[in-house]
Amino acid sequence: MSAQVQTPTLRVCERCGRSERWDDNLEAWQIAREDGEKQIGSPHCIHEWDINGTFNPVTGHAD
């Protein structure tokens, strides 16, 4: 099996709670919905996404 690179599909702001999901069709982040409501967080927040050094984009291993 060769190494595969994956990208995050969900991100949440650690400051205001805004939640976004990756839309493959639009090739862009879209505001996530929970129980029909958009998870917009604060419009004045400089978002600090929870994607950090603990996210490993490499899966599998090189043979």
mmCIF file of N, CA, C and O in Angstrom:
data_model
loop_
_atom_site.group_PDB
_atom_site.id
_atom_site.type_symbol
_atom_site.label_atom_id
_atom_site.label_comp_id
_atom_site.label_asym_id
_atom_site.label_seq_id
_atom_site.Cartn_x
_atom_site.Cartn_y
_atom_site.Cartn_z
ATOM 1 N N MET A 1 0.842 -1.176 0.000
ATOM 2 C CA MET A 1 0.000 0.000 0.000
ATOM 3 C C MET A 1 0.889 1.241 0.000
ATOM 4 O O MET A 1 1.846 1.327 0.743
ATOM 5 N N SER A 2 0.581 2.178 -0.833
ATOM 6 C CA SER A 2 1.350 3.415 -0.857
ATOM 7 C C SER A 2 0.675 4.469 0.013
ATOM 8 O O SER A 2 -0.504 4.378 0.324
ATOM 9 N N ALA A 3 1.436 5.457 0.394
ATOM 10 C CA ALA A 3 0.902 6.522 1.248
ATOM 11 C C ALA A 3 -0.160 7.315 0.511
ATOM 12 O O ALA A 3 -0.054 7.552 -0.690
ATOM 13 N N GLN A 4 -1.185 7.690 1.223
ATOM 14 C CA GLN A 4 -2.271 8.505 0.675
ATOM 15 C C GLN A 4 -2.336 9.806 1.474
ATOM 16 O O GLN A 4 -2.086 9.820 2.673
ATOM 17 N N VAL A 5 -2.707 10.892 0.809
ATOM 18 C CA VAL A 5 -2.856 12.178 1.479
ATOM 19 C C VAL A 5 -4.338 12.481 1.594
ATOM 20 O O VAL A 5 -5.073 12.416 0.612
ATOM 21 N N GLN A 6 -4.775 12.777 2.809
ATOM 22 C CA GLN A 6 -6.167 13.144 3.030
ATOM 23 C C GLN A 6 -6.230 14.602 3.490
ATOM 24 O O GLN A 6 -5.283 15.106 4.077
ATOM 25 N N THR A 7 -7.325 15.241 3.238
ATOM 26 C CA THR A 7 -7.525 16.620 3.674
ATOM 27 C C THR A 7 -8.637 16.646 4.713
ATOM 28 O O THR A 7 -9.500 15.771 4.732
ATOM 29 N N PRO A 8 -8.651 17.657 5.570
ATOM 30 C CA PRO A 8 -9.728 17.742 6.550
ATOM 31 C C PRO A 8 -11.061 18.018 5.848
ATOM 32 O O PRO A 8 -11.102 18.659 4.799
ATOM 33 N N THR A 9 -12.149 17.528 6.415
ATOM 34 C CA THR A 9 -13.477 17.749 5.840
ATOM 35 C C THR A 9 -14.379 18.531 6.788
ATOM 36 O O THR A 9 -15.476 18.922 6.406
ATOM 37 N N LEU A 10 -13.929 18.745 8.012
ATOM 38 C CA LEU A 10 -14.685 19.507 8.998
ATOM 39 C C LEU A 10 -13.703 20.353 9.784
ATOM 40 O O LEU A 10 -12.609 19.895 10.129
ATOM 41 N N ARG A 11 -14.091 21.593 10.053
ATOM 42 C CA ARG A 11 -13.255 22.430 10.903
ATOM 43 C C ARG A 11 -14.163 23.262 11.805
ATOM 44 O O ARG A 11 -15.269 23.636 11.417
ATOM 45 N N VAL A 12 -13.682 23.520 13.015
ATOM 46 C CA VAL A 12 -14.447 24.266 14.005
ATOM 47 C C VAL A 12 -13.530 25.339 14.587
ATOM 48 O O VAL A 12 -12.385 25.065 14.947
ATOM 49 N N CYS A 13 -14.041 26.563 14.691
ATOM 50 C CA CYS A 13 -13.263 27.648 15.276
ATOM 51 C C CYS A 13 -13.181 27.432 16.782
ATOM 52 O O CYS A 13 -14.194 27.246 17.454
ATOM 53 N N GLU A 14 -11.969 27.470 17.313
ATOM 54 C CA GLU A 14 -11.765 27.271 18.743
ATOM 55 C C GLU A 14 -12.195 28.480 19.560
ATOM 56 O O GLU A 14 -12.343 28.395 20.767
ATOM 57 N N ARG A 15 -12.413 29.615 18.922
ATOM 58 C CA ARG A 15 -12.806 30.830 19.641
ATOM 59 C C ARG A 15 -14.318 31.019 19.698
ATOM 60 O O ARG A 15 -14.866 31.318 20.742
ATOM 61 N N CYS A 16 -15.013 30.879 18.561
ATOM 62 C CA CYS A 16 -16.440 31.221 18.532
ATOM 63 C C CYS A 16 -17.354 30.045 18.213
ATOM 64 O O CYS A 16 -18.568 30.166 18.257
ATOM 65 N N GLY A 17 -16.781 28.900 17.854
ATOM 66 C CA GLY A 17 -17.589 27.724 17.583
ATOM 67 C C GLY A 17 -18.117 27.597 16.169
ATOM 68 O O GLY A 17 -18.845 26.652 15.870
ATOM 69 N N ARG A 18 -17.753 28.527 15.265
ATOM 70 C CA ARG A 18 -18.196 28.393 13.876
ATOM 71 C C ARG A 18 -17.735 27.037 13.345
ATOM 72 O O ARG A 18 -16.602 26.618 13.570
ATOM 73 N N SER A 19 -18.624 26.372 12.629
ATOM 74 C CA SER A 19 -18.323 25.051 12.104
ATOM 75 C C SER A 19 -18.503 25.062 10.592
ATOM 76 O O SER A 19 -19.493 25.591 10.088
ATOM 77 N N GLU A 20 -17.541 24.503 9.877
ATOM 78 C CA GLU A 20 -17.601 24.446 8.415
ATOM 79 C C GLU A 20 -17.272 23.044 7.928
ATOM 80 O O GLU A 20 -16.483 22.334 8.540
ATOM 81 N N ARG A 21 -17.883 22.661 6.822
ATOM 82 C CA ARG A 21 -17.624 21.380 6.159
ATOM 83 C C ARG A 21 -17.129 21.654 4.740
ATOM 84 O O ARG A 21 -17.565 22.597 4.100
ATOM 85 N N TRP A 22 -16.230 20.800 4.259
ATOM 86 C CA TRP A 22 -15.717 20.918 2.901
ATOM 87 C C TRP A 22 -16.751 20.365 1.930
ATOM 88 O O TRP A 22 -17.284 19.283 2.117
ATOM 89 N N ASP A 23 -17.058 21.125 0.889
ATOM 90 C CA ASP A 23 -17.988 20.700 -0.153
ATOM 91 C C ASP A 23 -17.178 20.371 -1.400
ATOM 92 O O ASP A 23 -16.600 21.261 -2.022
ATOM 93 N N ASP A 24 -17.122 19.078 -1.748
ATOM 94 C CA ASP A 24 -16.340 18.648 -2.914
ATOM 95 C C ASP A 24 -16.885 19.222 -4.214
ATOM 96 O O ASP A 24 -16.112 19.524 -5.126
ATOM 97 N N ASN A 25 -18.197 19.370 -4.324
ATOM 98 C CA ASN A 25 -18.792 19.901 -5.557
ATOM 99 C C ASN A 25 -18.431 21.362 -5.778
ATOM 100 O O ASN A 25 -18.140 21.778 -6.896
ATOM 101 N N LEU A 26 -18.455 22.158 -4.708
ATOM 102 C CA LEU A 26 -18.122 23.581 -4.823
ATOM 103 C C LEU A 26 -16.627 23.842 -4.676
ATOM 104 O O LEU A 26 -16.155 24.937 -4.977
ATOM 105 N N GLU A 27 -15.914 22.836 -4.166
ATOM 106 C CA GLU A 27 -14.488 22.972 -3.867
ATOM 107 C C GLU A 27 -14.236 24.168 -2.957
ATOM 108 O O GLU A 27 -13.362 24.998 -3.192
ATOM 109 N N ALA A 28 -15.042 24.236 -1.874
ATOM 110 C CA ALA A 28 -14.947 25.346 -0.925
ATOM 111 C C ALA A 28 -15.539 24.932 0.418
ATOM 112 O O ALA A 28 -16.344 24.009 0.499
ATOM 113 N N TRP A 29 -15.133 25.641 1.474
ATOM 114 C CA TRP A 29 -15.714 25.424 2.793
ATOM 115 C C TRP A 29 -17.095 26.053 2.830
ATOM 116 O O TRP A 29 -17.298 27.160 2.323
ATOM 117 N N GLN A 30 -18.049 25.358 3.448
ATOM 118 C CA GLN A 30 -19.418 25.829 3.601
ATOM 119 C C GLN A 30 -19.794 25.754 5.076
ATOM 120 O O GLN A 30 -19.374 24.838 5.780
ATOM 121 N N ILE A 31 -20.594 26.709 5.536
ATOM 122 C CA ILE A 31 -21.021 26.709 6.932
ATOM 123 C C ILE A 31 -21.822 25.443 7.206
ATOM 124 O O ILE A 31 -22.747 25.106 6.471
ATOM 125 N N ALA A 32 -21.437 24.738 8.256
ATOM 126 C CA ALA A 32 -22.131 23.504 8.631
ATOM 127 C C ALA A 32 -23.484 23.831 9.247
ATOM 128 O O ALA A 32 -23.696 24.912 9.792
ATOM 129 N N ARG A 33 -24.402 22.880 9.133
ATOM 130 C CA ARG A 33 -25.726 23.015 9.747
ATOM 131 C C ARG A 33 -25.890 21.934 10.803
ATOM 132 O O ARG A 33 -25.452 20.817 10.635
ATOM 133 N N GLU A 34 -26.523 22.324 11.895
ATOM 134 C CA GLU A 34 -26.841 21.377 12.958
ATOM 135 C C GLU A 34 -28.292 21.605 13.341
ATOM 136 O O GLU A 34 -28.677 22.726 13.689
ATOM 137 N N ASP A 35 -29.102 20.585 13.235
ATOM 138 C CA ASP A 35 -30.545 20.690 13.465
ATOM 139 C C ASP A 35 -31.166 21.787 12.603
ATOM 140 O O ASP A 35 -32.043 22.524 13.041
ATOM 141 N N GLY A 36 -30.655 21.928 11.367
ATOM 142 C CA GLY A 36 -31.193 22.904 10.425
ATOM 143 C C GLY A 36 -30.670 24.318 10.590
ATOM 144 O O GLY A 36 -30.972 25.192 9.787
ATOM 145 N N GLU A 37 -29.864 24.580 11.621
ATOM 146 C CA GLU A 37 -29.345 25.929 11.848
ATOM 147 C C GLU A 37 -27.873 26.005 11.450
ATOM 148 O O GLU A 37 -27.083 25.124 11.772
ATOM 149 N N LYS A 38 -27.520 27.104 10.757
ATOM 150 C CA LYS A 38 -26.124 27.321 10.385
ATOM 151 C C LYS A 38 -25.300 27.601 11.633
ATOM 152 O O LYS A 38 -25.720 28.359 12.509
ATOM 153 N N GLN A 39 -24.139 27.002 11.708
ATOM 154 C CA GLN A 39 -23.226 27.174 12.831
ATOM 155 C C GLN A 39 -22.248 28.298 12.504
ATOM 156 O O GLN A 39 -21.086 28.072 12.221
ATOM 157 N N ILE A 40 -22.772 29.551 12.535
ATOM 158 C CA ILE A 40 -22.009 30.685 12.029
ATOM 159 C C ILE A 40 -20.992 31.254 13.009
ATOM 160 O O ILE A 40 -20.056 31.931 12.612
ATOM 161 N N GLY A 41 -21.178 31.017 14.301
ATOM 162 C CA GLY A 41 -20.247 31.591 15.272
ATOM 163 C C GLY A 41 -20.382 33.101 15.297
ATOM 164 O O GLY A 41 -21.456 33.646 15.093
ATOM 165 N N SER A 42 -19.289 33.799 15.519
ATOM 166 C CA SER A 42 -19.291 35.261 15.589
ATOM 167 C C SER A 42 -18.795 35.851 14.269
ATOM 168 O O SER A 42 -17.722 35.487 13.793
ATOM 169 N N PRO A 43 -19.556 36.797 13.696
ATOM 170 C CA PRO A 43 -19.108 37.414 12.440
ATOM 171 C C PRO A 43 -17.864 38.287 12.604
ATOM 172 O O PRO A 43 -17.220 38.642 11.638
ATOM 173 N N HIS A 44 -17.512 38.618 13.851
ATOM 174 C CA HIS A 44 -16.359 39.487 14.107
ATOM 175 C C HIS A 44 -15.115 38.716 14.542
ATOM 176 O O HIS A 44 -14.085 39.313 14.839
ATOM 177 N N CYS A 45 -15.220 37.397 14.574
ATOM 178 C CA CYS A 45 -14.111 36.554 15.029
ATOM 179 C C CYS A 45 -13.055 36.385 13.927
ATOM 180 O O CYS A 45 -13.377 36.261 12.757
ATOM 181 N N ILE A 46 -11.802 36.404 14.341
ATOM 182 C CA ILE A 46 -10.716 36.003 13.447
ATOM 183 C C ILE A 46 -10.519 34.530 13.763
ATOM 184 O O ILE A 46 -9.925 34.174 14.768
ATOM 185 N N HIS A 47 -11.093 33.670 12.931
ATOM 186 C CA HIS A 47 -11.215 32.251 13.248
ATOM 187 C C HIS A 47 -9.876 31.556 13.445
ATOM 188 O O HIS A 47 -8.934 31.757 12.688
ATOM 189 N N GLU A 48 -9.844 30.770 14.495
ATOM 190 C CA GLU A 48 -8.698 29.928 14.793
ATOM 191 C C GLU A 48 -9.188 28.486 14.673
ATOM 192 O O GLU A 48 -9.821 27.953 15.580
ATOM 193 N N TRP A 49 -8.934 27.889 13.506
ATOM 194 C CA TRP A 49 -9.462 26.567 13.213
ATOM 195 C C TRP A 49 -8.750 25.498 14.011
ATOM 196 O O TRP A 49 -7.568 25.624 14.327
ATOM 197 N N ASP A 50 -9.473 24.438 14.318
ATOM 198 C CA ASP A 50 -8.954 23.357 15.140
ATOM 199 C C ASP A 50 -8.096 22.368 14.362
ATOM 200 O O ASP A 50 -7.797 21.292 14.852
ATOM 201 N N ILE A 51 -7.678 22.734 13.178
ATOM 202 C CA ILE A 51 -6.791 21.881 12.385
ATOM 203 C C ILE A 51 -5.364 22.312 12.727
ATOM 204 O O ILE A 51 -4.950 23.414 12.404
ATOM 205 N N ASN A 52 -4.650 21.441 13.404
ATOM 206 C CA ASN A 52 -3.324 21.811 13.888
ATOM 207 C C ASN A 52 -2.358 20.646 13.713
ATOM 208 O O ASN A 52 -2.606 19.751 12.919
ATOM 209 N N GLY A 53 -1.319 20.648 14.480
ATOM 210 C CA GLY A 53 -0.292 19.621 14.355
ATOM 211 C C GLY A 53 -0.744 18.207 14.670
ATOM 212 O O GLY A 53 -0.048 17.248 14.379
ATOM 213 N N THR A 54 -1.925 18.046 15.275
ATOM 214 C CA THR A 54 -2.401 16.701 15.583
ATOM 215 C C THR A 54 -3.098 16.060 14.381
ATOM 216 O O THR A 54 -3.318 14.858 14.367
ATOM 217 N N PHE A 55 -3.449 16.853 13.359
ATOM 218 C CA PHE A 55 -4.072 16.297 12.159
ATOM 219 C C PHE A 55 -2.974 15.720 11.276
ATOM 220 O O PHE A 55 -2.049 16.415 10.882
ATOM 221 N N ASN A 56 -3.071 14.434 10.976
ATOM 222 C CA ASN A 56 -2.076 13.777 10.137
ATOM 223 C C ASN A 56 -2.674 13.547 8.748
ATOM 224 O O ASN A 56 -3.568 12.730 8.598
ATOM 225 N N PRO A 57 -2.190 14.270 7.735
ATOM 226 C CA PRO A 57 -2.752 14.137 6.413
ATOM 227 C C PRO A 57 -2.308 12.877 5.659
ATOM 228 O O PRO A 57 -2.846 12.543 4.619
ATOM 229 N N VAL A 58 -1.320 12.158 6.189
ATOM 230 C CA VAL A 58 -0.791 10.997 5.500
ATOM 231 C C VAL A 58 -1.378 9.716 6.119
ATOM 232 O O VAL A 58 -1.319 9.519 7.329
ATOM 233 N N THR A 59 -1.967 8.880 5.280
ATOM 234 C CA THR A 59 -2.480 7.595 5.729
ATOM 235 C C THR A 59 -1.747 6.497 4.983
ATOM 236 O O THR A 59 -1.190 6.712 3.908
ATOM 237 N N GLY A 60 -1.756 5.306 5.531
ATOM 238 C CA GLY A 60 -1.037 4.206 4.890
ATOM 239 C C GLY A 60 0.454 4.376 5.059
ATOM 240 O O GLY A 60 0.930 5.196 5.837
ATOM 241 N N HIS A 61 1.200 3.620 4.307
ATOM 242 C CA HIS A 61 2.658 3.706 4.352
ATOM 243 C C HIS A 61 3.244 3.306 2.995
ATOM 244 O O HIS A 61 2.613 2.615 2.220
ATOM 245 N N ALA A 62 4.430 3.767 2.750
ATOM 246 C CA ALA A 62 5.108 3.437 1.491
ATOM 247 C C ALA A 62 5.708 2.046 1.578
ATOM 248 O O ALA A 62 6.260 1.664 2.598
ATOM 249 N N ASP A 63 5.572 1.277 0.511
ATOM 250 C CA ASP A 63 6.175 -0.069 0.472
ATOM 251 C C ASP A 63 7.617 -0.008 0.022
ATOM 252 O O ASP A 63 8.044 0.776 -0.706
#
